[in-house]
PDB file of C-alpha atoms in Angstrom:
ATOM      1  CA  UNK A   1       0.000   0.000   0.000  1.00 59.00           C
ATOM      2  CA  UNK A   2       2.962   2.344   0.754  1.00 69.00           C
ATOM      3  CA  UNK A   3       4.980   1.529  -2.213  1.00 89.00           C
ATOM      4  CA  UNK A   4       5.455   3.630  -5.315  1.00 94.00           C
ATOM      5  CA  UNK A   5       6.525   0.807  -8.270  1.00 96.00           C
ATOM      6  CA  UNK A   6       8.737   2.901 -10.719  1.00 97.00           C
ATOM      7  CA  UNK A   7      10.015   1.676 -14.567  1.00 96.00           C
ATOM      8  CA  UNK A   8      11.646   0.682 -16.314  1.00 97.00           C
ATOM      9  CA  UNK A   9      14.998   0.401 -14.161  1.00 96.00           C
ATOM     10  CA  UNK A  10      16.745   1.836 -16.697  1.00 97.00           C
ATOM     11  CA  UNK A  11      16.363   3.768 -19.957  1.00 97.00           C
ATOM     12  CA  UNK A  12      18.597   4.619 -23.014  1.00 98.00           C
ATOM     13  CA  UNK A  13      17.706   6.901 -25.695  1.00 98.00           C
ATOM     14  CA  UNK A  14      18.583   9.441 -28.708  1.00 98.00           C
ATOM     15  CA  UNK A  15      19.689  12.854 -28.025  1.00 98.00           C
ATOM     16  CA  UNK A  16      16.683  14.826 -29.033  1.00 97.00           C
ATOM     17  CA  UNK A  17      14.576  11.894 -28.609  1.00 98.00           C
ATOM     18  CA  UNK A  18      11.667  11.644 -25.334  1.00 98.00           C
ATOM     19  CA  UNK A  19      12.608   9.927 -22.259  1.00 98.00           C
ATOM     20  CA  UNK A  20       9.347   8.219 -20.173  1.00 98.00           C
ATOM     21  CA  UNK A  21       9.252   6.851 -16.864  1.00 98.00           C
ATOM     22  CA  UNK A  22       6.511   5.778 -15.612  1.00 98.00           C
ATOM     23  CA  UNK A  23       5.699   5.437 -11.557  1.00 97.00           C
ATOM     24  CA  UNK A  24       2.176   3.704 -10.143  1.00 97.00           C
ATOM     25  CA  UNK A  25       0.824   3.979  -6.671  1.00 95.00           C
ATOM     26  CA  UNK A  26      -2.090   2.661  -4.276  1.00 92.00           C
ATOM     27  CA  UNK A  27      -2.383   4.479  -1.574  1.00 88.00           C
ATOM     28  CA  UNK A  28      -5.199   7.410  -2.489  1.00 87.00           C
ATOM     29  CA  UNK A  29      -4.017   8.786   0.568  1.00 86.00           C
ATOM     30  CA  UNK A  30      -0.766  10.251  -0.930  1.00 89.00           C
ATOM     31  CA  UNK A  31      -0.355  14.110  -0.951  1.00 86.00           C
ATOM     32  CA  UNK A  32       2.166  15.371  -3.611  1.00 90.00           C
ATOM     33  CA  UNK A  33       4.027  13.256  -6.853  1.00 93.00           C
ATOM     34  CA  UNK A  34       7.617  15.173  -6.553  1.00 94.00           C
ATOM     35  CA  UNK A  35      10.366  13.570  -8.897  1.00 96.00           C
ATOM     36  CA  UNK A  36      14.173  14.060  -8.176  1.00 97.00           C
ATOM     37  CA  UNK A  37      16.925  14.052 -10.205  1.00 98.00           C
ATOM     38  CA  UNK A  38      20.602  12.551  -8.941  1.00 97.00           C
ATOM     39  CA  UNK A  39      23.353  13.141 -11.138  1.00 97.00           C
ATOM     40  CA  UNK A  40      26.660  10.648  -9.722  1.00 94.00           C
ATOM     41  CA  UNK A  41      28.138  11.201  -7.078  1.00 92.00           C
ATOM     42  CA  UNK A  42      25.753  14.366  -5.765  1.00 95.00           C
ATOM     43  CA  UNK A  43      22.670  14.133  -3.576  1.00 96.00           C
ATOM     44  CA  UNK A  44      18.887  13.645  -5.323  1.00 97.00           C
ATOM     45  CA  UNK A  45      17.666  17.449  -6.415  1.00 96.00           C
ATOM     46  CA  UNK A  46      13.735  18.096  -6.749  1.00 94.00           C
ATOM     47  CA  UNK A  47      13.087  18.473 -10.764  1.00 95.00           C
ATOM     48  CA  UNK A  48       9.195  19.142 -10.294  1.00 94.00           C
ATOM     49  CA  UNK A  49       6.418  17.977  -8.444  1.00 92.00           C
ATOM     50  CA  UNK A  50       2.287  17.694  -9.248  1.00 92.00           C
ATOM     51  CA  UNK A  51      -0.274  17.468  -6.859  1.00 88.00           C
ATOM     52  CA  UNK A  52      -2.855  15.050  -7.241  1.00 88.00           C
ATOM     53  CA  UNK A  53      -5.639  17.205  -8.424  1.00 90.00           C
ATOM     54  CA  UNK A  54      -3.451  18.071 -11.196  1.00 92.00           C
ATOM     55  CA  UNK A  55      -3.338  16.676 -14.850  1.00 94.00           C
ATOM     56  CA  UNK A  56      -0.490  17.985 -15.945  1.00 96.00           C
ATOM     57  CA  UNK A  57       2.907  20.356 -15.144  1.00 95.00           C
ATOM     58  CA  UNK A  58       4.963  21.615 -17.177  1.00 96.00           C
ATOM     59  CA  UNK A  59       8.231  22.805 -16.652  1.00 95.00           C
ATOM     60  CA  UNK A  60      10.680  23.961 -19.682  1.00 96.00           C
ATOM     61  CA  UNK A  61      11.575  20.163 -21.404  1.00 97.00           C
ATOM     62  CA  UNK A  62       9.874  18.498 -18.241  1.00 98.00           C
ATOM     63  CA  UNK A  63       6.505  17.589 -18.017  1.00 97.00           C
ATOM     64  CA  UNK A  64       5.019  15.483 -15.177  1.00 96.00           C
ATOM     65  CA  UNK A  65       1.813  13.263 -16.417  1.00 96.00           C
ATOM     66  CA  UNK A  66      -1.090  12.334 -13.735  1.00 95.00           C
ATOM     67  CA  UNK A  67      -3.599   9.967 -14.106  1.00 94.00           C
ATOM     68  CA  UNK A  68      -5.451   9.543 -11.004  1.00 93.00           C
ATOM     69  CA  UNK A  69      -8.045   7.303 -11.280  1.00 93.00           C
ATOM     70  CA  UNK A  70      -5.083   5.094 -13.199  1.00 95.00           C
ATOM     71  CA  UNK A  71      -3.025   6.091 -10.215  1.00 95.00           C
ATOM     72  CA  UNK A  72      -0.438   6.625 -12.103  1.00 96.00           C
ATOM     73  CA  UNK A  73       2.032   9.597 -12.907  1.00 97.00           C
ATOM     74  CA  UNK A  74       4.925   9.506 -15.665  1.00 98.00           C
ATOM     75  CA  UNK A  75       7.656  11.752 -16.365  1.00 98.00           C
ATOM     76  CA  UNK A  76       8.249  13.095 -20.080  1.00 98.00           C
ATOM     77  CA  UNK A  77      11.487  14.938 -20.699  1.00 98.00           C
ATOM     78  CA  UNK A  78      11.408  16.460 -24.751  1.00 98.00           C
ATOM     79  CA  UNK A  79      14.247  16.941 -26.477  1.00 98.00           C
ATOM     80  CA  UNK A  80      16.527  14.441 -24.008  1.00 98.00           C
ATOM     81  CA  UNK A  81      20.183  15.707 -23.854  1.00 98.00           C
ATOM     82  CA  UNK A  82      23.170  13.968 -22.742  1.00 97.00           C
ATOM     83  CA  UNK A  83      23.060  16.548 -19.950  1.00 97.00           C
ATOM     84  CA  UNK A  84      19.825  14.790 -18.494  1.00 98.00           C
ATOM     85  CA  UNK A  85      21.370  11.705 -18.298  1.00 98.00           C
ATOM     86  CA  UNK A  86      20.894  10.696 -14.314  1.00 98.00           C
ATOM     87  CA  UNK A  87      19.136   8.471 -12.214  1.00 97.00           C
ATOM     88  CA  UNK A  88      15.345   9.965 -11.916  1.00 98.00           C
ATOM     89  CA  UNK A  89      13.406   9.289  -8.539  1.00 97.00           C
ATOM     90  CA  UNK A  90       9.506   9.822  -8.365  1.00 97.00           C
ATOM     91  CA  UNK A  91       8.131  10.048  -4.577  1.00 95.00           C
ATOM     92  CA  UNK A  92       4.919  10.020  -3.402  1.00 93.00           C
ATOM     93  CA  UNK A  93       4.187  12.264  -0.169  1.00 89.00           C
ATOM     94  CA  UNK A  94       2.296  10.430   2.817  1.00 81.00           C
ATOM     95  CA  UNK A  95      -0.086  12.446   4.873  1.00 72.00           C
ATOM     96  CA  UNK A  96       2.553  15.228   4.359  1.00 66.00           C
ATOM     97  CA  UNK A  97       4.642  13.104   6.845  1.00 70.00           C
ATOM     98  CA  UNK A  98       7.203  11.714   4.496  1.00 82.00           C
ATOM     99  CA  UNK A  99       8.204  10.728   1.409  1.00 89.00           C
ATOM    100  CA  UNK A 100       7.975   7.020  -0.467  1.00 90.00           C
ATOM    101  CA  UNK A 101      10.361   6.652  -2.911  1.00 94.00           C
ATOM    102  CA  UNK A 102      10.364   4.675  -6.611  1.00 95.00           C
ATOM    103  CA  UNK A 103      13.535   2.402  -6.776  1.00 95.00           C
ATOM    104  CA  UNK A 104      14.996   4.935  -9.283  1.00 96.00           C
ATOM    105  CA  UNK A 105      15.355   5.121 -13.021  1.00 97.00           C
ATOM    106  CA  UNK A 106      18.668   5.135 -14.606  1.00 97.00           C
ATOM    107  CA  UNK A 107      18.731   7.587 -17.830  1.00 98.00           C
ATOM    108  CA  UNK A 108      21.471   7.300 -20.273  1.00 98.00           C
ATOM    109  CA  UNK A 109      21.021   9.532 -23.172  1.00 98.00           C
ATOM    110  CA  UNK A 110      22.948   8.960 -26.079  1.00 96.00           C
ATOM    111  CA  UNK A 111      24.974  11.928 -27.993  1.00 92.00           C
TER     112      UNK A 111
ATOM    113  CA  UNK B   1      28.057  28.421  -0.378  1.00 65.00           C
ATOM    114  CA  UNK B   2      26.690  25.040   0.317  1.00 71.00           C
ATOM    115  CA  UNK B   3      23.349  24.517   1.201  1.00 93.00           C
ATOM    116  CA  UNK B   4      23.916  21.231   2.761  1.00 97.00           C
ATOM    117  CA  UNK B   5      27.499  19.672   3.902  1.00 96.00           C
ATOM    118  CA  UNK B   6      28.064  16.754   5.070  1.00 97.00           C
ATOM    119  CA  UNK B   7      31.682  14.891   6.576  1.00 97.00           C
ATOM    120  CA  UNK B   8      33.429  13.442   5.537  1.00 97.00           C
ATOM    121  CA  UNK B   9      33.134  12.348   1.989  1.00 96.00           C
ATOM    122  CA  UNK B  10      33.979   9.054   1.988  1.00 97.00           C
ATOM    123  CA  UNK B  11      35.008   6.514   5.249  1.00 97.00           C
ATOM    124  CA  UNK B  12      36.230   3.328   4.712  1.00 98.00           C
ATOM    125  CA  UNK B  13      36.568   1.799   8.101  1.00 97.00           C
ATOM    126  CA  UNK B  14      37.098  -2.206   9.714  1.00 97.00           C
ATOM    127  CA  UNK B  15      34.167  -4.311  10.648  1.00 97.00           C
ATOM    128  CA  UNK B  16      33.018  -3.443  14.685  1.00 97.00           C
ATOM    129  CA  UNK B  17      34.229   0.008  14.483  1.00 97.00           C
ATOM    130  CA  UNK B  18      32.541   2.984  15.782  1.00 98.00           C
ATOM    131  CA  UNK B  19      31.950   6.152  13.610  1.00 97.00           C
ATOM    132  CA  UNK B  20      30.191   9.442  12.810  1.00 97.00           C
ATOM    133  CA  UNK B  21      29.168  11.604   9.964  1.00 98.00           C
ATOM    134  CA  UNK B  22      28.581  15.076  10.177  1.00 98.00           C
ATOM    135  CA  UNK B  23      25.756  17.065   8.548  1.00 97.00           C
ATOM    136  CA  UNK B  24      25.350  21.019   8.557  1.00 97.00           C
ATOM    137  CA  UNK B  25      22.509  23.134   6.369  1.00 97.00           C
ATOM    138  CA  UNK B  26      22.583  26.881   6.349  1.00 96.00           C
ATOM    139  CA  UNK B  27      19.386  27.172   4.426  1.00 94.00           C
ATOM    140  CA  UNK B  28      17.619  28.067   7.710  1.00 92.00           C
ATOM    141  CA  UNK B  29      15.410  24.989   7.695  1.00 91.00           C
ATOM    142  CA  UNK B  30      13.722  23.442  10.666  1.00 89.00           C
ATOM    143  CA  UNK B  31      13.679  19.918   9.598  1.00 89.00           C
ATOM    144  CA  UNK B  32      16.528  17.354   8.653  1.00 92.00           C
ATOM    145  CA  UNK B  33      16.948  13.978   7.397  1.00 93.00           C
ATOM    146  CA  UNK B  34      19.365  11.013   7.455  1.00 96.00           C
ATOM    147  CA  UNK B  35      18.671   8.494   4.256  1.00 96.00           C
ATOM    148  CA  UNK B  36      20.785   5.568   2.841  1.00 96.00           C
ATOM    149  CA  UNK B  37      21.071   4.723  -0.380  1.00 96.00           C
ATOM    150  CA  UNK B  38      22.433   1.202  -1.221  1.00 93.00           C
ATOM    151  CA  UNK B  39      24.445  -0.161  -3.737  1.00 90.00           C
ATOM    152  CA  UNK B  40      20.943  -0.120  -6.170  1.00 88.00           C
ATOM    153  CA  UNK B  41      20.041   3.549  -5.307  1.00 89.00           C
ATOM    154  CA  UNK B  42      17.558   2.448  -3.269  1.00 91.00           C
ATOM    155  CA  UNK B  43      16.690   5.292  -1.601  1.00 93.00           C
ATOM    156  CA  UNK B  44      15.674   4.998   2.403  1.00 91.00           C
ATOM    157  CA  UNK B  45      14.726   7.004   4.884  1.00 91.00           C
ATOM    158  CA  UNK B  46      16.131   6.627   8.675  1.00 94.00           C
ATOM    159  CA  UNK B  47      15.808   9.571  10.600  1.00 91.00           C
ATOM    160  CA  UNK B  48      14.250  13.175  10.690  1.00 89.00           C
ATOM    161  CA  UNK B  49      14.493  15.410  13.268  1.00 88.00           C
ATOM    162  CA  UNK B  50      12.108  18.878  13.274  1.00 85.00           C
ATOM    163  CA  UNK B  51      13.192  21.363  15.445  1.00 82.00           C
ATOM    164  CA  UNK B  52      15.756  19.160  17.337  1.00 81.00           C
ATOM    165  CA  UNK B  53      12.901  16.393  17.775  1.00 84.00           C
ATOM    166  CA  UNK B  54      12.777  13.351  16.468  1.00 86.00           C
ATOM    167  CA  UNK B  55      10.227  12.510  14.433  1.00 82.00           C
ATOM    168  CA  UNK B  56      10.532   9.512  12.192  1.00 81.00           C
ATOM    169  CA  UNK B  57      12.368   6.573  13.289  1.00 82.00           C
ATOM    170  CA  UNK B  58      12.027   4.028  10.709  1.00 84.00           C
ATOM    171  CA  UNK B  59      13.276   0.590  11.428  1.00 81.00           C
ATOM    172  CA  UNK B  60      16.955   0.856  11.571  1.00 89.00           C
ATOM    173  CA  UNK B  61      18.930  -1.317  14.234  1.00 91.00           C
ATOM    174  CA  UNK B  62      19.835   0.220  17.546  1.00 92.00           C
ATOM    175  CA  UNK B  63      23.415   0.326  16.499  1.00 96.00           C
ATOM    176  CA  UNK B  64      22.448   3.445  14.292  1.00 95.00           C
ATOM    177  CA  UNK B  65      21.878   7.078  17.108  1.00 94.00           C
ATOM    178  CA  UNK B  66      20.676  10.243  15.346  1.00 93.00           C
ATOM    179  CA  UNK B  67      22.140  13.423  17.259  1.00 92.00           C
ATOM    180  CA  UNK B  68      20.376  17.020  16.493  1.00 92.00           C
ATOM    181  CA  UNK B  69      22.710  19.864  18.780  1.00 91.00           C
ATOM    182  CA  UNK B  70      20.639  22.529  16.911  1.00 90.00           C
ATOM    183  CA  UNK B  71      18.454  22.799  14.024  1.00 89.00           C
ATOM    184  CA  UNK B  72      21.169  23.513  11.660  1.00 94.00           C
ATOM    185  CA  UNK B  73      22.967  20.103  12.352  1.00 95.00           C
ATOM    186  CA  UNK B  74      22.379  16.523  12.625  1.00 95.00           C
ATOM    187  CA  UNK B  75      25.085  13.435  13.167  1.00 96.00           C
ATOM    188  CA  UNK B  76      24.603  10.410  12.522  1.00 97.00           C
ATOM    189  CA  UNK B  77      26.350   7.948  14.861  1.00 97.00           C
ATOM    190  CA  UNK B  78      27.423   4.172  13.728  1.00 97.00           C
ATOM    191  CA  UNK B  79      28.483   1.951  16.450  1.00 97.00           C
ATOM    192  CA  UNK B  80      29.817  -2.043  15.698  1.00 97.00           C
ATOM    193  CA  UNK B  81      29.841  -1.552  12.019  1.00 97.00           C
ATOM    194  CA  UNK B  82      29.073  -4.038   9.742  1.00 97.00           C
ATOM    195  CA  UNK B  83      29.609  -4.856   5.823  1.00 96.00           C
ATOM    196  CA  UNK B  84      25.712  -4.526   5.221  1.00 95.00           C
ATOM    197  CA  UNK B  85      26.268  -0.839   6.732  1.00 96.00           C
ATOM    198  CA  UNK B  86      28.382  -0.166   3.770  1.00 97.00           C
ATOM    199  CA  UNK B  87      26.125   2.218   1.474  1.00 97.00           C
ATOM    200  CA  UNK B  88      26.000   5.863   0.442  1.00 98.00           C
ATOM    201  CA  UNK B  89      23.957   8.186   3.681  1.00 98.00           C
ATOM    202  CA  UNK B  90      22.554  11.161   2.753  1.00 98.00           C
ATOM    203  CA  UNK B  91      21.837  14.381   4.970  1.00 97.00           C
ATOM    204  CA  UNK B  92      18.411  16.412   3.628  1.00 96.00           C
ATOM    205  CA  UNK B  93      16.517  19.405   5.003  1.00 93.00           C
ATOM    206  CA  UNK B  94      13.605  20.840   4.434  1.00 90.00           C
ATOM    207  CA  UNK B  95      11.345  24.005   6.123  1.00 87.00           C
ATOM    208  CA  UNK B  96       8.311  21.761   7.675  1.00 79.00           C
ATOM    209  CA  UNK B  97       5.213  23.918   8.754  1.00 68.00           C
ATOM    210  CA  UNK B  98       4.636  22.268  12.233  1.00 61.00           C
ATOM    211  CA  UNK B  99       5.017  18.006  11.575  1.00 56.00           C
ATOM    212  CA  UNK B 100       4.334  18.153   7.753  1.00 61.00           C
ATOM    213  CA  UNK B 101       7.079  17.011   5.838  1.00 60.00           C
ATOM    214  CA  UNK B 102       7.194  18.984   2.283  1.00 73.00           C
ATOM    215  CA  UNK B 103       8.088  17.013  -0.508  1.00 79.00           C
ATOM    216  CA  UNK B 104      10.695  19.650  -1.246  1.00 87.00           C
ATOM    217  CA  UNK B 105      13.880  18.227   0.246  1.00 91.00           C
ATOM    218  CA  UNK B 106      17.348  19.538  -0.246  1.00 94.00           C
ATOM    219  CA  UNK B 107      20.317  16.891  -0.455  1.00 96.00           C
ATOM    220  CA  UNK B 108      23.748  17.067   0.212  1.00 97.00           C
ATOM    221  CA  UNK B 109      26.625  15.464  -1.287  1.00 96.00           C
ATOM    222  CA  UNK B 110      26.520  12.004   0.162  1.00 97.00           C
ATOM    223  CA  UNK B 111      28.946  10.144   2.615  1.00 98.00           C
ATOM    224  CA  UNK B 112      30.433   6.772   0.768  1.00 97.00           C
ATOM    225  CA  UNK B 113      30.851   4.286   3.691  1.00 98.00           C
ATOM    226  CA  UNK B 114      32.647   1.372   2.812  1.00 97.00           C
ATOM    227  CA  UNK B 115      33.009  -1.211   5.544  1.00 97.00           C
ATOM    228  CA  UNK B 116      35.791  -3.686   4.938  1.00 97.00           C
TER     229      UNK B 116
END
């Protein structure tokens, strides 16, 4: 009920192509969809978050997906660069108490 | 300036040992974190503290003591190390309004413990 079941585990694609990861929950009771980003050897960094009564966010080449009576939430990134190429977490927010993370994504874009 | 430190970098140390990392954030924020981050980048929480409290305590063995002196630092404290300890431990903070967690959480660099 807690977890947050992230794919795939890892991703290659074309510079310029679109990178999707896809995250599903069951727990209604989650609060906020936040995904990080973790470049090696450097701490996870918030990339953008949705709330649950959201569709859709947008934010330059990032775009988070929501689907909630799927309960699921996906993020897009357009125009993938070999700069975006990290390990992508989404997280699902409990009762604002913490957070439940995916098991990670690892992105490898291609130049 | 960094937003959150943490020390030392890396620690390689012997099985049974005893040792500490060190976590600082000058961001002002009211609310930190100790995660660990195995060899898979599984990411897992252990600790928070908000205002010097403790206030999640997930299931990590007693060997493991969370130390908040102030708001701007927590320590994390490793007695009898073992090889399964071995991981990557993160510090995070955030600025909590009363108990709520945000999902906003700044990292810092990451301790390497290697346990040999």
């Amino acid at each position: 009920q807690q977890q947050v079941k992230q794919s795939p585990q890892s991703l290659i694609v074309q510079k310029g192509g679109i990178s999707i990861i896809n995250c599903a929950y069951e727990n209604t009771a989650f609060d906020y969809f936040p995904w990080y980003q973790q470049f090696p050897g450097k701490g996870p960094a918030l990339l953008i978050a949705i709330r649950p009564d959201v569709s859709e966010k947008k934010e330059g080449r990032f775009t988070i997906s929501f689907n909630k009576s799927a309960k699921q939430f996906s993020l897009h990134i357009m125009d993938s660069q070999p700069g975006d190429s990290a390990t992508y977490f989404c997280a699902a927010s409990l009762h604002h108490r913490k957070l439940i993370w995916g098991l990670g994504t690892s992105l490898a874009v291609n130049p | 300036d960094t937003a959150v430190s943490q020390t030392p970098k890396y620690l390689v140390t012997q099985m049974g040992n005893d040792k500490s990392i060190k976590c600082e954030q000058n961001l002002g924020h009211d609310t930190m974190y100790w995660y660990k981050q195995d060899s898979k980048k599984f990411l897992k929480i252990m600790f928070s503290y908000n205002n010097k409290e403790l206030i999640i305590n997930e299931t990590v063995p007693n060997r493991f003591s969370p130390k908040s002196p102030d708001k701007a630092h927590l320590n994390l404290h490793i007695n009898s190390l073992e090889l399964g300890d071995s991981a990557v431990y993160f510090c995070a903070s955030s600025q909590s309004s009363g108990q709520r967690i945000p999902y906003e959480q700044y990292f810092g660099p990451g301790t390497r413990l290697t346990v040999t």
